[in-house]
Short mmCIF file of C-alpha atoms in Angstrom, two decimals:
data_model
loop_
_atom_site.label_atom_id
_atom_site.label_comp_id
_atom_site.label_asym_id
_atom_site.label_seq_id
_atom_site.Cartn_x
_atom_site.Cartn_y
_atom_site.Cartn_z
CA UNK A 204 41.82 -3.99 -75.87
CA UNK A 205 41.17 -5.27 -72.30
CA UNK A 206 39.15 -8.12 -70.67
CA UNK A 207 37.45 -5.71 -67.68
CA UNK A 208 34.02 -5.78 -66.22
CA UNK A 209 31.15 -4.34 -68.57
CA UNK A 210 27.53 -4.10 -68.11
CA UNK A 211 25.96 -6.64 -69.97
CA UNK A 212 22.82 -6.97 -71.35
CA UNK A 213 21.58 -10.32 -71.25
CA UNK A 214 19.58 -10.07 -73.81
CA UNK A 215 21.10 -7.75 -76.35
CA UNK A 216 24.35 -9.85 -76.73
CA UNK A 217 25.98 -7.11 -75.76
CA UNK A 218 27.76 -3.90 -73.17
CA UNK A 219 26.32 -1.42 -73.28
CA UNK A 220 27.41 2.08 -71.36
CA UNK A 221 26.12 3.37 -67.53
CA UNK A 222 23.31 5.32 -68.60
CA UNK A 223 21.91 3.51 -70.83
CA UNK A 224 21.36 1.87 -67.91
CA UNK A 225 18.25 2.63 -65.92
CA UNK A 226 18.83 1.43 -61.32
CA UNK A 227 16.25 1.30 -60.20
CA UNK A 228 14.96 0.68 -55.97
CA UNK A 229 13.00 -2.97 -56.29
CA UNK A 230 11.60 -5.10 -52.99
CA UNK A 231 14.31 -8.13 -52.99
CA UNK A 232 16.11 -10.57 -50.20
CA UNK A 233 19.72 -10.26 -48.32
CA UNK A 234 20.56 -14.47 -48.17
CA UNK A 235 22.98 -14.30 -45.13
CA UNK A 236 25.79 -17.86 -46.08
CA UNK A 237 27.16 -19.69 -42.57
CA UNK A 238 30.81 -20.53 -45.23
CA UNK A 239 33.17 -23.05 -43.08
CA UNK A 240 36.18 -22.88 -41.81
CA UNK A 241 38.65 -24.87 -43.61
CA UNK A 242 40.47 -25.67 -40.15
CA UNK A 243 36.36 -27.02 -38.49
CA UNK A 244 37.06 -24.11 -36.08
CA UNK A 245 33.92 -22.79 -36.77
CA UNK A 246 32.53 -20.18 -39.50
CA UNK A 247 31.54 -17.38 -40.41
CA UNK A 248 28.34 -15.60 -41.95
CA UNK A 249 28.55 -14.08 -44.79
CA UNK A 250 24.82 -11.64 -46.64
CA UNK A 251 24.41 -11.37 -50.73
CA UNK A 252 21.15 -10.47 -52.59
CA UNK A 253 23.46 -12.56 -55.00
CA UNK A 254 23.39 -16.05 -53.73
CA UNK A 255 24.21 -17.84 -57.51
CA UNK A 256 27.45 -16.06 -57.81
CA UNK A 257 29.07 -17.53 -54.90
CA UNK A 258 30.09 -19.86 -57.97
CA UNK A 259 32.49 -18.03 -58.28
CA UNK A 260 34.19 -16.32 -54.64
CA UNK A 261 37.64 -15.45 -54.51
CA UNK A 262 37.62 -14.49 -51.44
CA UNK A 263 35.77 -13.31 -48.35
CA UNK A 264 36.76 -9.62 -47.40
CA UNK A 265 36.59 -8.05 -44.04
CA UNK A 266 37.70 -4.04 -42.67
CA UNK A 267 41.39 -4.55 -40.79
CA UNK A 268 40.64 -2.52 -38.09
CA UNK A 269 37.42 -4.93 -37.70
CA UNK A 270 38.24 -6.76 -33.97
CA UNK A 271 35.12 -9.85 -34.03
CA UNK A 272 37.11 -10.99 -37.63
CA UNK A 273 41.46 -9.60 -37.14
CA UNK A 274 42.66 -13.06 -36.35
CA UNK A 275 41.15 -15.40 -39.33
CA UNK A 276 42.49 -13.07 -41.90
CA UNK A 277 44.44 -15.28 -43.49
CA UNK A 278 42.48 -18.68 -42.67
CA UNK A 279 40.77 -20.35 -45.54
CA UNK A 280 36.78 -20.84 -45.53
CA UNK A 281 36.05 -23.88 -47.14
CA UNK A 282 33.21 -22.24 -49.99
CA UNK A 283 30.35 -24.82 -50.20
CA UNK A 284 28.95 -26.74 -52.43
CA UNK A 285 31.61 -26.56 -54.48
CA UNK A 286 34.19 -27.43 -51.71
CA UNK A 287 37.25 -24.94 -53.12
CA UNK A 288 39.44 -23.13 -50.68
CA UNK A 289 38.94 -18.78 -50.71
CA UNK A 290 40.72 -16.96 -47.75
CA UNK A 291 39.60 -14.60 -45.81
CA UNK A 292 41.51 -11.10 -46.85
CA UNK A 293 41.73 -7.52 -44.96
CA UNK A 294 40.51 -4.57 -47.09
CA UNK A 295 39.12 -1.05 -45.88
CA UNK A 296 35.97 -1.53 -48.21
CA UNK A 297 33.91 -3.65 -45.85
CA UNK A 298 32.19 -1.07 -44.26
CA UNK A 299 32.13 -3.26 -40.93
CA UNK A 300 28.46 -1.85 -40.00
CA UNK A 301 26.16 -3.14 -42.64
CA UNK A 302 24.99 -6.69 -42.89
CA UNK A 303 27.60 -9.08 -41.24
CA UNK A 304 31.01 -7.16 -41.35
CA UNK A 305 32.27 -10.07 -43.84
CA UNK A 306 32.06 -9.66 -47.49
CA UNK A 307 32.47 -12.35 -50.27
CA UNK A 308 34.79 -10.96 -52.76
CA UNK A 309 33.28 -11.68 -56.49
CA UNK A 310 35.39 -10.46 -59.37
CA UNK A 311 34.71 -11.25 -62.63
CA UNK A 312 30.39 -10.70 -61.11
CA UNK A 313 30.91 -6.96 -59.11
CA UNK A 314 32.23 -3.54 -59.52
CA UNK A 315 33.42 -3.30 -55.82
CA UNK A 316 34.50 -6.88 -55.72
CA UNK A 317 36.47 -6.56 -59.11
CA UNK A 318 38.67 -3.35 -57.61
CA UNK A 319 39.72 -5.16 -54.39
CA UNK A 320 40.67 -7.83 -56.14
CA UNK A 321 42.85 -5.74 -58.09
CA UNK A 322 45.14 -4.41 -54.88
CA UNK A 323 44.66 -8.52 -54.10
CA UNK A 324 45.08 -10.33 -56.62
CA UNK A 325 49.43 -10.37 -56.46
CA UNK A 326 48.71 -12.44 -53.14
CA UNK A 327 49.92 -15.54 -52.60
CA UNK A 328 45.91 -16.93 -51.83
CA UNK A 329 45.04 -15.29 -54.70
CA UNK A 330 47.93 -16.47 -56.97
CA UNK A 331 46.93 -19.97 -56.78
CA UNK A 332 42.88 -19.71 -56.81
CA UNK A 333 42.18 -21.06 -60.47
CA UNK A 334 42.12 -17.78 -62.70
CA UNK A 335 43.85 -15.49 -60.08
CA UNK A 336 40.58 -16.02 -58.63
CA UNK A 337 38.78 -14.03 -61.52
CA UNK A 338 35.97 -16.72 -62.85
CA UNK A 339 33.94 -15.64 -65.05
CA UNK A 340 30.39 -18.25 -65.05
CA UNK A 341 28.35 -17.09 -66.71
CA UNK A 342 27.73 -16.78 -70.77
CA UNK A 343 26.22 -14.58 -72.53
CA UNK A 344 22.66 -15.31 -72.15
CA UNK A 345 23.57 -14.96 -67.80
CA UNK A 346 23.50 -18.47 -67.98
CA UNK A 347 26.31 -20.77 -65.93
CA UNK A 348 27.88 -21.75 -68.43
CA UNK A 349 28.49 -25.56 -69.23
CA UNK A 350 31.40 -25.06 -72.08
CA UNK A 351 34.27 -28.62 -71.50
CA UNK A 352 36.19 -26.87 -72.53
CA UNK A 353 36.90 -23.31 -70.73
CA UNK A 354 39.78 -23.56 -67.46
CA UNK A 355 37.49 -23.70 -64.94
CA UNK A 356 34.21 -25.44 -66.09
CA UNK A 357 35.76 -27.97 -63.13
CA UNK A 358 35.26 -24.86 -59.95
CA UNK A 359 30.62 -25.28 -60.42
CA UNK A 360 29.52 -28.42 -59.43
CA UNK A 361 27.62 -29.88 -62.16
CA UNK A 362 23.70 -29.63 -60.27
CA UNK A 363 24.50 -26.19 -61.73
CA UNK A 364 25.59 -26.05 -64.53
CA UNK A 365 23.00 -24.58 -67.12
CA UNK A 366 20.94 -22.80 -65.28
CA UNK A 367 19.98 -19.85 -65.88
CA UNK A 368 21.19 -17.62 -62.47
CA UNK A 369 17.67 -16.27 -61.23
CA UNK A 370 17.18 -20.63 -61.22
CA UNK A 371 20.72 -21.28 -60.19
CA UNK A 372 19.68 -18.49 -57.64
CA UNK A 373 16.67 -21.07 -56.86
CA UNK A 374 18.48 -23.64 -55.61
CA UNK A 375 21.51 -22.62 -54.26
CA UNK A 376 19.32 -21.26 -52.46
CA UNK A 377 17.89 -25.06 -51.56
CA UNK A 378 21.13 -27.09 -51.43
CA UNK A 379 22.30 -24.41 -48.85
CA UNK A 380 19.85 -24.96 -46.65
CA UNK A 381 20.11 -28.35 -47.03
CA UNK A 382 22.87 -28.63 -45.83
CA UNK A 383 22.74 -26.45 -43.41
CA UNK A 384 24.56 -23.94 -44.31
CA UNK A 385 21.54 -20.97 -44.84
CA UNK A 386 21.83 -18.78 -41.89
CA UNK A 387 18.70 -16.36 -42.37
CA UNK A 388 16.56 -14.78 -44.86
CA UNK A 389 15.60 -11.52 -45.10
CA UNK A 390 13.89 -8.37 -46.52
CA UNK A 391 15.85 -6.00 -48.14
CA UNK A 392 15.37 -2.92 -50.94
CA UNK A 393 17.76 -2.84 -52.96
CA UNK A 394 19.11 -1.41 -56.44
CA UNK A 395 18.45 -3.38 -59.51
CA UNK A 396 20.07 -2.16 -62.84
CA UNK A 397 17.99 -3.08 -65.95
CA UNK A 398 19.01 -2.26 -69.35
CA UNK A 399 16.62 0.65 -71.12
CA UNK A 400 15.91 -1.13 -73.67
CA UNK A 401 14.90 -4.39 -73.05
CA UNK A 402 14.10 -4.43 -69.01
CA UNK A 403 16.87 -7.25 -68.87
CA UNK A 404 19.10 -7.10 -65.32
CA UNK A 405 21.57 -5.90 -66.38
CA UNK A 406 24.91 -8.38 -65.34
CA UNK A 407 28.70 -7.05 -64.60
CA UNK A 408 30.85 -9.34 -67.04
CA UNK A 409 33.98 -9.84 -67.34
CA UNK A 410 34.68 -9.55 -71.60
CA UNK A 411 37.28 -8.57 -73.99
CA UNK A 412 36.08 -4.67 -75.29
CA UNK A 413 38.32 -1.50 -76.56
CA UNK A 414 38.75 1.28 -74.25
CA UNK A 415 39.39 4.59 -75.01
CA UNK A 416 41.83 7.06 -71.97
CA UNK A 417 38.85 9.07 -71.58
CA UNK A 418 40.80 11.37 -69.05
CA UNK A 419 44.00 12.90 -70.18
CA UNK A 420 41.39 13.66 -73.39
CA UNK A 421 38.58 16.04 -70.99
CA UNK A 422 41.23 17.38 -69.08
CA UNK A 423 41.62 20.03 -72.11
CA UNK A 424 37.16 20.09 -72.16
CA UNK A 425 36.77 20.50 -69.18
CA UNK A 426 39.67 23.93 -69.68
CA UNK A 427 37.58 25.02 -72.66
CA UNK A 428 34.91 24.98 -70.39
CA UNK A 429 35.83 27.09 -66.96
CA UNK A 430 38.09 29.39 -68.91
CA UNK A 431 34.62 30.82 -70.64
CA UNK A 432 36.28 29.28 -74.75
CA UNK A 433 33.04 26.86 -74.10
CA UNK A 434 30.15 28.61 -73.07
CA UNK A 435 26.51 26.87 -72.02
CA UNK A 436 23.60 28.39 -72.23
CA UNK A 437 21.87 28.42 -68.97
CA UNK A 438 24.27 28.73 -67.06
CA UNK A 439 23.22 25.51 -64.97
CA UNK A 440 23.89 22.64 -66.94
CA UNK A 441 28.04 24.04 -66.51
CA UNK A 442 27.46 22.28 -63.82
CA UNK A 443 25.74 18.42 -65.18
CA UNK A 444 29.06 18.83 -67.69
CA UNK A 445 31.68 18.92 -64.86
CA UNK A 446 30.71 16.49 -62.24
CA UNK A 447 30.94 13.63 -65.62
CA UNK A 448 34.19 15.51 -67.00
CA UNK A 449 35.59 15.43 -63.46
CA UNK A 450 34.78 11.85 -62.93
CA UNK A 451 35.08 10.45 -65.81
CA UNK A 452 36.52 6.44 -65.80
CA UNK A 453 37.38 5.19 -69.43
CA UNK A 454 35.15 4.22 -71.69
CA UNK A 455 34.50 1.24 -73.60
CA UNK A 456 33.93 2.13 -76.88
CA UNK A 457 32.89 -1.49 -78.69
CA UNK A 458 29.78 -2.24 -79.52
CA UNK A 459 28.85 -6.80 -80.04
CA UNK A 460 26.10 -5.32 -82.06
CA UNK A 461 25.05 -5.56 -86.17
CA UNK A 462 25.39 -2.14 -87.68
CA UNK A 463 28.16 0.42 -86.95
CA UNK A 464 31.08 1.54 -87.33
CA UNK A 465 33.46 -1.69 -87.71
CA UNK A 466 36.51 -1.48 -84.84
CA UNK A 467 39.43 -0.55 -86.59
CA UNK A 468 41.73 -3.43 -85.30
CA UNK A 469 42.56 -7.05 -87.49
CA UNK A 470 43.67 -10.85 -86.01
CA UNK A 471 45.88 -13.14 -87.57
CA UNK A 472 45.64 -16.75 -86.15
CA UNK A 473 47.60 -16.68 -82.88
CA UNK A 474 45.55 -13.53 -82.02
CA UNK A 475 47.94 -10.87 -82.48
CA UNK A 476 46.73 -7.47 -82.89
CA UNK A 477 47.56 -4.56 -85.09
CA UNK A 478 45.42 -1.22 -85.69
CA UNK A 479 45.22 0.88 -88.35
CA UNK A 480 42.90 2.84 -90.60
CA UNK A 481 42.65 -0.28 -92.71
CA UNK A 482 43.85 -3.47 -93.53
CA UNK A 483 46.47 -2.72 -96.07
CA UNK A 484 47.83 0.05 -93.86
CA UNK A 485 47.77 -2.38 -91.13
CA UNK A 486 50.31 -4.66 -93.13
CA UNK A 487 52.43 -2.35 -94.64
CA UNK A 488 52.77 -0.09 -90.43
CA UNK A 489 52.89 -4.12 -89.66
CA UNK A 490 55.49 -5.66 -91.62
CA UNK A 491 53.10 -7.81 -92.62
CA UNK A 492 53.50 -9.82 -95.36
CA UNK A 493 50.92 -10.75 -98.64
CA UNK A 494 50.44 -13.93 -97.58
CA UNK A 495 49.20 -14.04 -93.60
CA UNK A 496 45.38 -14.23 -93.48
CA UNK A 497 43.74 -11.14 -90.98
CA UNK A 498 40.70 -10.90 -89.62
CA UNK A 499 39.54 -7.67 -88.99
CA UNK A 500 37.60 -7.42 -85.04
CA UNK A 501 33.19 -8.29 -85.03
CA UNK A 502 32.23 -5.82 -82.79
CA UNK A 503 31.88 -1.30 -84.36
CA UNK A 504 32.38 1.39 -82.19
CA UNK A 505 29.98 2.05 -79.86
CA UNK A 506 27.23 5.38 -81.26
CA UNK A 507 27.79 7.70 -79.10
CA UNK A 508 31.62 7.21 -80.15
CA UNK A 509 30.54 7.88 -84.26
CA UNK A 510 27.99 10.36 -83.79
CA UNK A 511 30.66 12.13 -82.00
CA UNK A 512 32.51 12.26 -85.56
CA UNK A 513 28.94 13.59 -87.04
CA UNK A 514 30.84 17.12 -88.48
CA UNK A 515 34.04 15.26 -89.07
CA UNK A 516 31.22 12.41 -91.53
CA UNK A 517 29.33 15.73 -92.78
CA UNK A 518 32.03 18.01 -93.85
CA UNK A 519 33.94 16.30 -95.84
CA UNK A 520 37.24 15.50 -93.67
CA UNK A 521 39.84 14.67 -94.30
CA UNK A 522 39.74 16.68 -96.83
CA UNK A 523 39.52 20.51 -96.35
CA UNK A 524 36.80 21.19 -97.62
CA UNK A 525 34.86 24.38 -97.66
CA UNK A 526 32.62 23.13 -95.27
CA UNK A 527 34.65 22.63 -92.61
CA UNK A 528 36.93 25.77 -93.15
CA UNK A 529 33.20 27.37 -92.87
CA UNK A 530 31.34 24.90 -89.62
CA UNK A 531 33.90 23.99 -87.78
CA UNK A 532 34.57 25.01 -85.01
CA UNK A 533 31.17 25.54 -85.04
CA UNK A 534 29.72 28.45 -83.14
CA UNK A 535 26.28 26.95 -81.39
CA UNK A 536 25.19 24.02 -80.61
CA UNK A 537 21.20 23.13 -79.72
CA UNK A 538 21.21 20.47 -77.63
CA UNK A 539 18.99 18.37 -74.91
CA UNK A 540 20.30 18.42 -71.61
CA UNK A 541 20.01 14.49 -71.86
CA UNK A 542 22.50 14.58 -74.76
CA UNK A 543 25.88 16.23 -72.50
CA UNK A 544 27.53 13.06 -71.15
CA UNK A 545 26.57 11.12 -74.10
CA UNK A 546 27.27 13.68 -77.42
CA UNK A 547 28.51 17.18 -76.22
CA UNK A 548 30.60 16.34 -74.47
CA UNK A 549 32.35 14.45 -75.81
#
């Protein structure tokens, strides 16, 4: 279990897998914004397709070999509109030829930025930022937060609190222009990720989820196909399988929906987590008192996790039934190529 970025559908209010996100090219804009240097000596220009996320910027990154900005590495920037100070950092993720060569780093709302943040989070410049720079500004509805209990509410100007993300974008752009900090707006074609059910724009969202470390599990499954123990017909679909399995990431298996297998974890009032097959086993496994109140996790398992259990759930496992002995492992699986990732691999 961990707090990580996931694909979040703001209509369904749940994490969705990469395979449930459809990205298509759309017409958009690239906003070029002036970020003033904190010492008053000038500004740098940052380009973005999502100006609303500037509210949670943690840094501006430049390439360490970019001579235009080497003298600025380590200096501070005053973030427009909010007045927070953030550092200029060096990272090879930045492409000096793209945009202005300065990239705003928003780790709580961008997957690539999150990776940059992971490399720099222990530096002094980031450690002094709210929540170490990992600032989530959105609610589950993709609106700017208004929760007074949020530890980062005070970094968000009052004028933007409660706004839908796209309304906040319009207001922020207008305010930047009024402050003389909007350098330019240029047409830009970009890939927009949308949920395959709702068509809502998917938001990279920082939330607590459950994950399976998939890479060690993938290794014997890869070898089984390489060795010919499992064979794809037609053979070309093995390449599709390998492409997925050899680049597999941790699998987010929790979903915030109503129907499914409950996550087998229980919590006490202090938030301690107890994982077991049922509550009785959890109490025995962790030597918990009978009067300790436990609450089961409200999330359910990803439907493809549940579907991968199909041979067990239909053949009587864990009982050693005749059906299980006869049909598992199976000899032939006739299936569609579109669920090689979803189901066949798993």
